[in-house]
XYZ file of C-alpha atoms in Angstrom:
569
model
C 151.972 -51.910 -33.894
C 153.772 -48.982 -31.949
C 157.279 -49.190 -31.469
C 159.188 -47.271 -28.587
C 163.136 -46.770 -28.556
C 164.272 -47.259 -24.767
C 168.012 -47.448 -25.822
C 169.996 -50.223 -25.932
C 167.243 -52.543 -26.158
C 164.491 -52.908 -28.430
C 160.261 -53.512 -27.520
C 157.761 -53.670 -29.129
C 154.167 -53.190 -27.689
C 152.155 -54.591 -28.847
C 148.317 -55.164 -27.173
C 145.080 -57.448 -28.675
C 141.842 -56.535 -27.067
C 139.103 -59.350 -26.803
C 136.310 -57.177 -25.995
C 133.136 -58.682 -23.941
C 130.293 -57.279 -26.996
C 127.000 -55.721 -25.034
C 125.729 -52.714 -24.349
C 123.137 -50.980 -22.688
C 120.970 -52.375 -19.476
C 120.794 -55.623 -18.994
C 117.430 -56.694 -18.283
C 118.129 -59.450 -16.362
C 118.326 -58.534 -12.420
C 120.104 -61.120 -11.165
C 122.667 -61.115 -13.804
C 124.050 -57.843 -11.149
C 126.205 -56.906 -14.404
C 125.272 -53.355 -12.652
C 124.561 -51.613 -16.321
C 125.560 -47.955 -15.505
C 122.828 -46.891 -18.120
C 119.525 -45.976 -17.735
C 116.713 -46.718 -19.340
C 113.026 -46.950 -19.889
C 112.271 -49.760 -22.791
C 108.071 -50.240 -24.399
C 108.070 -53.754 -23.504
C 108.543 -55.149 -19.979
C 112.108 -56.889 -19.925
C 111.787 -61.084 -19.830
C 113.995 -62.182 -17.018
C 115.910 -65.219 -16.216
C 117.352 -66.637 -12.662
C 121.218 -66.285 -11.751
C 123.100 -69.810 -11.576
C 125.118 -68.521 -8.816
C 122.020 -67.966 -6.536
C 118.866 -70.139 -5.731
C 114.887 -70.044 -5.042
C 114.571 -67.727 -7.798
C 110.612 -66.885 -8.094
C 108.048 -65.531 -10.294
C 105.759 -63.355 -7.802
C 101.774 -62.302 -8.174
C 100.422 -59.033 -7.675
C 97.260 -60.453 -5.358
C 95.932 -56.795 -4.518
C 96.030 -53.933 -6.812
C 94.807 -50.467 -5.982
C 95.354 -48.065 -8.480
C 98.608 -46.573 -7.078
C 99.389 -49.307 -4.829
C 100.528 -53.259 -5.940
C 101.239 -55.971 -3.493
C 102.653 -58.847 -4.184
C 101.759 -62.455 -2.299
C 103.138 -63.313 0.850
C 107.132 -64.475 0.816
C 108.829 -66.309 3.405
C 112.362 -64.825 4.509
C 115.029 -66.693 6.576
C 117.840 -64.975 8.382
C 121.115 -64.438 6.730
C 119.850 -64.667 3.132
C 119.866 -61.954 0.403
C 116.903 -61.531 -0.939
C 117.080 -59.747 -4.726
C 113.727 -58.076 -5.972
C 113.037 -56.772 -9.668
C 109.725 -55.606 -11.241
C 109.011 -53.752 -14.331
C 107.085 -50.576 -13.464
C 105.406 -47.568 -15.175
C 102.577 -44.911 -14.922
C 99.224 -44.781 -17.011
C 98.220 -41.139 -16.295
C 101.551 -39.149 -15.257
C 104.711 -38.130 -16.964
C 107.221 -39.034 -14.416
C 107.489 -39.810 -10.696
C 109.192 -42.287 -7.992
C 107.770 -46.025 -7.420
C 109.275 -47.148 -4.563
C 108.907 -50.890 -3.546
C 108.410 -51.407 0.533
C 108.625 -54.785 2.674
C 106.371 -55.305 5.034
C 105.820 -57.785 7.920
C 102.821 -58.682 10.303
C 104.711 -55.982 13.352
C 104.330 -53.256 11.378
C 107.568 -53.124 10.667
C 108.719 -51.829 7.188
C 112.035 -51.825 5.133
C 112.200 -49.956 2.012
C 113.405 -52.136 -0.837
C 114.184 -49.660 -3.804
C 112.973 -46.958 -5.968
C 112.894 -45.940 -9.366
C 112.126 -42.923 -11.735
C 108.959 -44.403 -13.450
C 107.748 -42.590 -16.421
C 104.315 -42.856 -18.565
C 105.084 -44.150 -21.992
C 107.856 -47.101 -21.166
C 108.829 -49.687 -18.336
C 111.255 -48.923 -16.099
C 113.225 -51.699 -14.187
C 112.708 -51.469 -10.223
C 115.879 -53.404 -8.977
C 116.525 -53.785 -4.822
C 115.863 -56.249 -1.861
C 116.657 -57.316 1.432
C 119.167 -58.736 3.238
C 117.345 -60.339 6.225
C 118.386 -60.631 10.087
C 114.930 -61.889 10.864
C 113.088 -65.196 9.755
C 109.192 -64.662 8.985
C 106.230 -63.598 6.662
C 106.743 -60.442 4.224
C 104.455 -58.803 1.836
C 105.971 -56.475 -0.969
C 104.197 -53.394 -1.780
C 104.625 -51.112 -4.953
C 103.448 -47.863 -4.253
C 104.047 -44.198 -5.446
C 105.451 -41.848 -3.896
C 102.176 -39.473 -4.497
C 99.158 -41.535 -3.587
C 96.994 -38.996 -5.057
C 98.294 -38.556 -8.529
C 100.179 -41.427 -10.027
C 98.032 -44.897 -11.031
C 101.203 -47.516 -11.298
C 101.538 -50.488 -13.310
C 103.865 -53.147 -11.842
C 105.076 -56.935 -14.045
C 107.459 -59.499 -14.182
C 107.825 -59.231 -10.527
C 111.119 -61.785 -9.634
C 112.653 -62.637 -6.608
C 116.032 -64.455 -6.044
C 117.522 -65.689 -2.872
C 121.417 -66.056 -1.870
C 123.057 -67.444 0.855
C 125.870 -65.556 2.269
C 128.362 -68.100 -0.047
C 126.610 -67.196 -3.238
C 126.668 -63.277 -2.612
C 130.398 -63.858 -1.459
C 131.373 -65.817 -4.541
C 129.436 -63.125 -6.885
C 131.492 -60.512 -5.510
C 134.157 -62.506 -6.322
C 133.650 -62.735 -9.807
C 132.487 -59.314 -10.006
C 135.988 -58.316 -8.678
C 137.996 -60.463 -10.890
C 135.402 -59.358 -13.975
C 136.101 -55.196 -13.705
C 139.075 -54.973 -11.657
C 141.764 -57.385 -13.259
C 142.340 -58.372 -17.009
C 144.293 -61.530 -18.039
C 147.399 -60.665 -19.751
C 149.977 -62.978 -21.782
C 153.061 -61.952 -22.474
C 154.687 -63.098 -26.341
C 158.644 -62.405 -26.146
C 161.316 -62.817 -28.621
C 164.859 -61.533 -29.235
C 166.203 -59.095 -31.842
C 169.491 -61.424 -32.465
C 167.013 -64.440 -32.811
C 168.285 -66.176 -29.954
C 166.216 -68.977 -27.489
C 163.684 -67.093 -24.850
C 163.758 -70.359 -23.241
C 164.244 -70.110 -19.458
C 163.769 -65.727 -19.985
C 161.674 -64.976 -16.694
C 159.195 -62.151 -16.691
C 158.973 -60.148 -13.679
C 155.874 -57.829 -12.790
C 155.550 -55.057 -10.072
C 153.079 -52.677 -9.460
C 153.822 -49.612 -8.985
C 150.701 -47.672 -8.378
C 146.988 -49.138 -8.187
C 143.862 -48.215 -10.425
C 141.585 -48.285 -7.114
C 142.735 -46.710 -3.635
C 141.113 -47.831 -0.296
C 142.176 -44.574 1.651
C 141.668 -43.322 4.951
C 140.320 -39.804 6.255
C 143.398 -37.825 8.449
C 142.991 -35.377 11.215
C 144.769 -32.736 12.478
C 146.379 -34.754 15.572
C 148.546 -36.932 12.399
C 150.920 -33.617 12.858
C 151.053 -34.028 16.502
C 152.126 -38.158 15.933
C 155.438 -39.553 14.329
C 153.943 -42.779 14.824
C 150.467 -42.084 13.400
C 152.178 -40.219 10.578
C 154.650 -43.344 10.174
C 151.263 -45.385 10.847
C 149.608 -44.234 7.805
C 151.735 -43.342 5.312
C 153.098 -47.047 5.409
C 149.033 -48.330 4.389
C 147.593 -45.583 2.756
C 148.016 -43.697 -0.404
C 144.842 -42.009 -0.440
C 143.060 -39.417 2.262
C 140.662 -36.657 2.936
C 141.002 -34.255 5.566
C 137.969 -34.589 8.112
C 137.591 -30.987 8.950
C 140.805 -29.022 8.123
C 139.804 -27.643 5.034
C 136.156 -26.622 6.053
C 135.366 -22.813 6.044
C 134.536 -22.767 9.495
C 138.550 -24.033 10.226
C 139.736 -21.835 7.887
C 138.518 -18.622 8.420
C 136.890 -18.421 11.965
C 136.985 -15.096 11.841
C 135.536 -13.202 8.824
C 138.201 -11.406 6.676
C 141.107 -13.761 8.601
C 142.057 -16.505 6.899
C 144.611 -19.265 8.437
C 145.421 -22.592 6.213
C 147.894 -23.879 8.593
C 146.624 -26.718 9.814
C 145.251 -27.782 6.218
C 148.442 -26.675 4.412
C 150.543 -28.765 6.909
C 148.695 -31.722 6.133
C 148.666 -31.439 2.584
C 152.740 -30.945 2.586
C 152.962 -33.908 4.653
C 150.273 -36.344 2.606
C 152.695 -34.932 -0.839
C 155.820 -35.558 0.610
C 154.929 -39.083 1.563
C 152.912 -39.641 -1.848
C 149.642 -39.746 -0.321
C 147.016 -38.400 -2.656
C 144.633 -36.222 -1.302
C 140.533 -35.426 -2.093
C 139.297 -32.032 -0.992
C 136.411 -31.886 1.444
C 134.814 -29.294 1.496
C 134.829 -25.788 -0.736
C 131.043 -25.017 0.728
C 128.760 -27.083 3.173
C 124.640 -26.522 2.110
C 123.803 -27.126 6.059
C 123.467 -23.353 7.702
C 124.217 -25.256 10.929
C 128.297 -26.049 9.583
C 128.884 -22.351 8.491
C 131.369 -20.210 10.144
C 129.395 -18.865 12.985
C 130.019 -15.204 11.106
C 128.586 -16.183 8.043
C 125.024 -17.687 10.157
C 124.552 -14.268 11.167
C 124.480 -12.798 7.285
C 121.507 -11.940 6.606
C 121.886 -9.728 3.480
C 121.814 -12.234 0.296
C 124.405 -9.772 -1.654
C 126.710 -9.965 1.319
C 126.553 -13.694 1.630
C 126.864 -13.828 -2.041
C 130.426 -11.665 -1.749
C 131.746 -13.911 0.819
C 131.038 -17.359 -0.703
C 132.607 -16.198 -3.742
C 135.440 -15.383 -1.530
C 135.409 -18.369 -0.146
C 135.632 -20.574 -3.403
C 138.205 -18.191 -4.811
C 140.574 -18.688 -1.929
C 140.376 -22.405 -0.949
C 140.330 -23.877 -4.405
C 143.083 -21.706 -5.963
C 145.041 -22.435 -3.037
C 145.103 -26.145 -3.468
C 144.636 -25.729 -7.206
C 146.523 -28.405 -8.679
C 147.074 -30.412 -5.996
C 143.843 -32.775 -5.582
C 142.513 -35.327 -6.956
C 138.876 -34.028 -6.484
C 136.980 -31.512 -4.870
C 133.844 -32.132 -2.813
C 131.999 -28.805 -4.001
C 128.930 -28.261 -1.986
C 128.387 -30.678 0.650
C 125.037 -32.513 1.785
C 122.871 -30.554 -1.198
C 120.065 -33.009 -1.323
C 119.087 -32.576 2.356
C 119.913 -29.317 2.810
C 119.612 -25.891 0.863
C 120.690 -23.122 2.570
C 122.683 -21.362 0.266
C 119.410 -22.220 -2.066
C 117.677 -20.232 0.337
C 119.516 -17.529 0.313
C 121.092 -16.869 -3.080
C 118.176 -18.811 -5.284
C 117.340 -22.196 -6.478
C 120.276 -21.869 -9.286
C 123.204 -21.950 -6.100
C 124.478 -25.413 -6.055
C 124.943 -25.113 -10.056
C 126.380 -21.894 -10.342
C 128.896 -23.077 -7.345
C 129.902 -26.130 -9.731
C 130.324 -24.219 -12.929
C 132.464 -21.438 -10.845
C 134.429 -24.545 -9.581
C 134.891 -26.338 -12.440
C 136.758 -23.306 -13.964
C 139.076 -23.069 -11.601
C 139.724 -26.958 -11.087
C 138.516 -28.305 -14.897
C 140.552 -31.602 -15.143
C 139.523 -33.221 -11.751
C 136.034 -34.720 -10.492
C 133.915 -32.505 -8.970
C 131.965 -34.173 -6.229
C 128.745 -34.171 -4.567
C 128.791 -35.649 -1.051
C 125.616 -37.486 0.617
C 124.754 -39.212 3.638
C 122.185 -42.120 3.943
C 121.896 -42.719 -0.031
C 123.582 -46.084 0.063
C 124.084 -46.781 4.039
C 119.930 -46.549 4.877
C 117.511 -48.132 3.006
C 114.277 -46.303 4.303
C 115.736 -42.776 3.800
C 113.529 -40.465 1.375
C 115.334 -37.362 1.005
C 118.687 -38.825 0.357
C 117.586 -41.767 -1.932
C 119.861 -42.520 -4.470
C 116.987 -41.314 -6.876
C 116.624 -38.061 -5.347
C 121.031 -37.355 -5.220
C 120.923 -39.033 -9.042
C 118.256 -36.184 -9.581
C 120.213 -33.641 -8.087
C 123.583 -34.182 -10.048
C 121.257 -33.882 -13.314
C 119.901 -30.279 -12.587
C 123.679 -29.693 -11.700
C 124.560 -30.297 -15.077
C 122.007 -29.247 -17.029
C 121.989 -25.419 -15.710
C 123.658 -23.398 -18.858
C 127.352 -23.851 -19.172
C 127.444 -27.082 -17.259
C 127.105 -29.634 -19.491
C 130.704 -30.705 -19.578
C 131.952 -30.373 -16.057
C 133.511 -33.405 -14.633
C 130.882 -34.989 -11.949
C 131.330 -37.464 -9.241
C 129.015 -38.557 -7.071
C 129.936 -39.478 -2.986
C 128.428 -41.614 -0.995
C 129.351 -41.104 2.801
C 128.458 -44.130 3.632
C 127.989 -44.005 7.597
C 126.090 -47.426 8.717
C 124.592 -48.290 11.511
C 125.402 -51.104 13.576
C 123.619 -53.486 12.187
C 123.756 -56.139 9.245
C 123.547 -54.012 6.113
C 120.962 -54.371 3.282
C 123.547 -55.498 0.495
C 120.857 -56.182 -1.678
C 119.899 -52.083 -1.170
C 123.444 -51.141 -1.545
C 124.294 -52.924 -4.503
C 120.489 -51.485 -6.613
C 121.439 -47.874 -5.219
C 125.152 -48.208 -6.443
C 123.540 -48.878 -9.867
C 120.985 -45.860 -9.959
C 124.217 -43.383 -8.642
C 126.796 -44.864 -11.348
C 124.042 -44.577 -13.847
C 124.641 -40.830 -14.934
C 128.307 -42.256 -15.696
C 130.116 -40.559 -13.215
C 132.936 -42.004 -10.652
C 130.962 -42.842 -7.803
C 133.317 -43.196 -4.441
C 132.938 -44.314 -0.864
C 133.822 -41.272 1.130
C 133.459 -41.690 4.676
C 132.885 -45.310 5.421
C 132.324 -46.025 8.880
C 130.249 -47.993 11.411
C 129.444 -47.881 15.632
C 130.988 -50.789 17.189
C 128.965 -53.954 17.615
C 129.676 -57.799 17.875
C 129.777 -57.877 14.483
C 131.253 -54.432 13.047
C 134.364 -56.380 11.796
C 131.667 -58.650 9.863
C 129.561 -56.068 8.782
C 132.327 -53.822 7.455
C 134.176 -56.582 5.260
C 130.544 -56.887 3.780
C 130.029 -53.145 2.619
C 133.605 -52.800 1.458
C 133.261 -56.181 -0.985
C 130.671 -54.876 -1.926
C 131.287 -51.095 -2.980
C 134.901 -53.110 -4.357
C 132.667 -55.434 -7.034
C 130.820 -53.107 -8.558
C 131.948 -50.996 -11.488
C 131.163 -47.798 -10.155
C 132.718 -47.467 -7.333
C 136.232 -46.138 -8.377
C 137.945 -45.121 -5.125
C 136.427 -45.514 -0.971
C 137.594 -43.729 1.485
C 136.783 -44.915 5.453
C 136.670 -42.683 8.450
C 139.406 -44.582 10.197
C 142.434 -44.602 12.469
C 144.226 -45.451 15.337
C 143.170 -44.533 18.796
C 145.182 -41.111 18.776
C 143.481 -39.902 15.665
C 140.006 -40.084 17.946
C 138.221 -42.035 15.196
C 136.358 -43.764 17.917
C 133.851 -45.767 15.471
C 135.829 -47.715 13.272
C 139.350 -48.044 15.468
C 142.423 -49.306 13.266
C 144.708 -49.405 16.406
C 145.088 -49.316 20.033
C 147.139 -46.856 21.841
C 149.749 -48.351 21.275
C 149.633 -49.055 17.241
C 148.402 -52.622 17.527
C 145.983 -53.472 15.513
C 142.759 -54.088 16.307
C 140.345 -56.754 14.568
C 139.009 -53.998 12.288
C 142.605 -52.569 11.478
C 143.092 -56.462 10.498
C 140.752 -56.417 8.206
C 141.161 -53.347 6.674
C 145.062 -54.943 5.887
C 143.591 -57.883 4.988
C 142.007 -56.203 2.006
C 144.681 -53.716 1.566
C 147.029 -56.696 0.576
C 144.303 -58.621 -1.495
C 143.284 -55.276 -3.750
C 146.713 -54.681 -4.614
C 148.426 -56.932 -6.706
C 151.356 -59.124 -5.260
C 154.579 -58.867 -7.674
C 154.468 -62.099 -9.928
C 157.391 -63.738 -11.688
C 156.568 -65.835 -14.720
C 158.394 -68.097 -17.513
C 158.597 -68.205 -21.169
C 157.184 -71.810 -22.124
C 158.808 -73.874 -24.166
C 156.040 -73.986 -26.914
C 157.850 -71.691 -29.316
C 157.140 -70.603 -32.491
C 159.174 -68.423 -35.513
C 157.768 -65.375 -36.078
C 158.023 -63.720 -39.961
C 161.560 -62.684 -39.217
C 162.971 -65.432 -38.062
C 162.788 -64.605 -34.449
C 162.345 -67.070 -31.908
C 158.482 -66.150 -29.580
C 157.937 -67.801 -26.318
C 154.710 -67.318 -24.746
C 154.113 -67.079 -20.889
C 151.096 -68.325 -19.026
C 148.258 -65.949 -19.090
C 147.694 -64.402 -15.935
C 145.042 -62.273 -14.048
C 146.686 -58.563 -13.066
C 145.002 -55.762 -11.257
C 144.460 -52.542 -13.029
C 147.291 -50.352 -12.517
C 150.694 -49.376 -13.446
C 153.169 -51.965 -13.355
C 157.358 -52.217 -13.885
C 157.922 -55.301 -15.753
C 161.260 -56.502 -15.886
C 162.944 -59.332 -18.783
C 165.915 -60.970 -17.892
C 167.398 -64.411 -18.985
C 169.862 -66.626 -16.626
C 172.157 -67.311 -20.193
C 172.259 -63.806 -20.551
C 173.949 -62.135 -17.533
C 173.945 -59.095 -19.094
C 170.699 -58.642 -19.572
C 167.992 -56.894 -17.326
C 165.318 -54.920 -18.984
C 163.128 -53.231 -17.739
C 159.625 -50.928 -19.092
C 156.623 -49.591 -17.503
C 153.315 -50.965 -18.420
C 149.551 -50.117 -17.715
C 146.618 -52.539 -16.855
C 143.363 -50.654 -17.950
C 139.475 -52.307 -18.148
C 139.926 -50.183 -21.440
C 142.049 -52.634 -22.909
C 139.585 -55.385 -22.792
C 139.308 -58.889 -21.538
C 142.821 -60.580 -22.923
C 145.754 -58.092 -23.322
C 148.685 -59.580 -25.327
C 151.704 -57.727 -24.428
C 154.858 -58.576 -27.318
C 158.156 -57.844 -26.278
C 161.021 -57.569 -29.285
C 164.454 -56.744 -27.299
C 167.873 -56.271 -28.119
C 169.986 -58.412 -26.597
């Protein structure tokens, strides 16, 4: 028991962890505990159904050709998510990526999943569909080398949800990783009755942000500025910080624009992630540094360049996005050797040690029939990252972009690729959610953000956002003149919901004498956000009395966290 002096009153702190017991992956698919470890096990993992979904089906492999399995024909309907599993591994190759496709009599494919399979174990192959058609599928397993790698494919399972199910499993995902239940045990140092002593609970400052990106034109706005620092307490700055805004010209640096909106996110408490210290795309270099052609030159100036921007800021973020877009593109690979990316990151991470040091994809969790972006190639990427000499220790984070097209998105998709990124154990964030506008964008978006939201990943999302002044002309917040529009409802909506309402609570009258004599109430046990919270004790018979302490809500601290109060009074 720890015991903290806070003057003229007395507390005691006192917290009981009931811990959920498990480890590892859980081998059952539908269970979508989203295990954030992988692994490869020597017997093929027996699954069971959810309760919370419905149909769930064994499936037969009906054709098998050595590096191809396809599984019987399944009947979709429209609006259902449709979750896949199947144990996979190789018989004649050490490692490579089994990717399960859907196929239907048009020709039309969707690409369910993939998986590192290896030789010597089974490897679970979790994805799916989320369908906006009704009709015939078939389900191939296939490698992504059709001349080298023979694949062996079991305990294929499928599981169907209605939109209610998947809603209600996000649900109790959220309430599962993102709240604990806390009771609160108070007495008094002078023994006196806690009866009628009311409890009252603030937070202060969230565990998970939903932020918003910023541009420039939020220095040319009061209102924009007065817009979003009254919503947001998290941002990125689209462009500002790029090297081709700060230093058009070679040798001539100017931070203005990026240094005004960093003062102005700090003085409003707005925290801020940096995008980006390098960009791996030749086509978003200054136009200067595209004309380099001397490797030793180039090499001078990037070095420059990671130098300046990240001691500037050096401090002052809450992550970096280091080298942007590395999994499709490699042009400082290209022209400084295969070893750039991870030399960047271990330069960066000793200059900025104590903060996450991002890389930033598009299509890995937004498209489910991208190959270079897969979430098994970016998981892939991040590993040679750390593994180059010196590395091992840095402080990763992995960013999806997250830019979907206006359409419904495969949930089922997002939710298996979520799993393969958070699998290395590293945050994984959201950082530039956005969609066109369609019918259903409002729809649509609600669905990705529950989604990234439930699973125990994601730690912080970011959407490319804003009113109609800021130009953000995909996902519009406001109208031209600040009224919200459907999507800036929603995007309140869940503001409000993820961050916990203050709550005022009673001592009960079942009390009890503790060893001392004291008199302990109890309060109902109630569900709190993780955060940091101002709790406040006062008693109606006691006019005097108002105490207050500060108090954090962690996953840490387990499923039940008892907090006992001892206070002068």
């Amino acid at each position: 028991m720890k015991r903290f002096n806070y003057g003229f009153f007395h507390l005691v702190f006192f917290l009981i962890s009931l811990l959920l017991l498990g480890s590892g992956l859980s081998m059952d698919p539908f269970s979508y505990e989203q295990s954030l470890k992988s692994e490869c096990v020597m017997e093929p993992p027996q699954t069971t159904s959810n309760t919370e979904g419905e149909g769930f089906e064994e499936l037969k492999i009906n054709e098998k050709r050595g590096n191809i399995k396809v599984v019987e024909r399944v009947d979709l309907q429209k609006g259902n998510t449709y979750s896949i599993s199947a144990s996979v591994k190789l018989r004649n190759d050490t490692q490579r990526k089994v990717g399960m496709t859907l196929r239907w009599k048009n020709g039309k494919n969707v690409f369910g999943g993939e998986v590192m399979a290896k030789k010597a174990c089974w490897s679970l192959l979790k994805g799916g569909i989320t369908a906006d058609f009704s009709g015939p599928i078939h389900i191939f397993f296939e490698s992504n080398d059709l001349a080298a790698a023979e694949i062996h494919v079991q305990n294929v399972r499928m599981q169907r949800f209605n939109k209610t199910q998947w809603r209600l499993q996000q649900d109790q995902l959220i309430e599962k990783i993102r709240k604990n239940k806390v009771r609160f045990q108070l007495s008094f140092h002078n023994k006196s009755t806690v009866k009628g002593s009311v409890i009252y609970i603030e937070q202060i400052k969230p565990s998970f942000l939903l932020g918003c990106a910023m541009n420039y034109r939020i220095l040319e706005s009061q209102t924009y500025k007065e817009w979003f620092v009254s919503r947001f307490r998290l941002t990125s700055f689209t462009n500002e910080m790029k090297w081709y805004t700060t230093e058009v010209v070679r040798g001539q640096e100017n931070y203005t624009l990026a240094d005004s909106m960093m003062n102005l996110a700090e003085e409003n408490n707005v925290m801020v992630k940096g995008h980006t210290v390098l960009w791996d795309d030749q086509r978003w270099q200054p136009s200067w540094v595209k004309r380099i052609r001397n490797p030793e030159d180039l090499k001078n100036v990037t070095l420059n360049r990671i130098n300046s921007v990240m001691k500037r800021y050096k401090g002052r973020l809450i992550a970096w996005d280091v080298m942007n877009e590395n999994v499709h593109f490699s042009y400082f690979e290209y022209m400084l050797g295969g070893n750039a990316s991870a030399i960047v990151y271990s330069m960066a991470s000793k200059l900025e040690p104590d903060i996450p040091l991002f890389l930033n994809e598009f299509n890995t969790v937004e498209y489910d029939n991208e190959r270079v972006g897969s979430p098994v190639n970016v998981k892939k990427r991040m590993e040679e990252i750390v593994s180059y000499p010196g590395n091992k220790n840095i402080k990763g984070g992995i960013g999806a972009q997250a830019h979907f097209a206006p359409k419904q998105p495969n949930l089922a998709y997002m939710r298996s690729a979520l799993d393969t990124l958070g699998s290395l154990g590293f945050p994984v964030w959201l950082t530039e959610v956005d969609m066109a506008k369609c019918p259903n964008q409002v729809k649509y978006m609600e669905e990705i953000l529950r989604e990234a939201y439930s699973h125990p990943a994601v730690k912080g999302i970011i959407i490319y956002a804003g009113p109609e002044v800021s130009g953000f002309n995909k996902l519009t917040l406001a109208d031209k003149d600040f009224n919200n529009t459907e999507a800036g409802d929603l995007i309140d909506k869940l503001l409000q919901e993820w961050q916990q309402e203050p709550v005022e609570i009673s001592i009960q009258n079942h009390e009890h004498n503790d060893e001392e004599g004291r008199i302990v109430g109890f309060s109902p046990e109630i569900s709190l956000s993780h955060g940091h919270y101002k709790v406040t004790v006062t008693n109606p018979s006691m006019k005097n009395l108002s105490t207050s302490f500060n108090l954090e809500i962690t996953k840490e601290m387990g499923h039940l966290q008892e907090v006992q109060l001892v206070i002068d009074a």
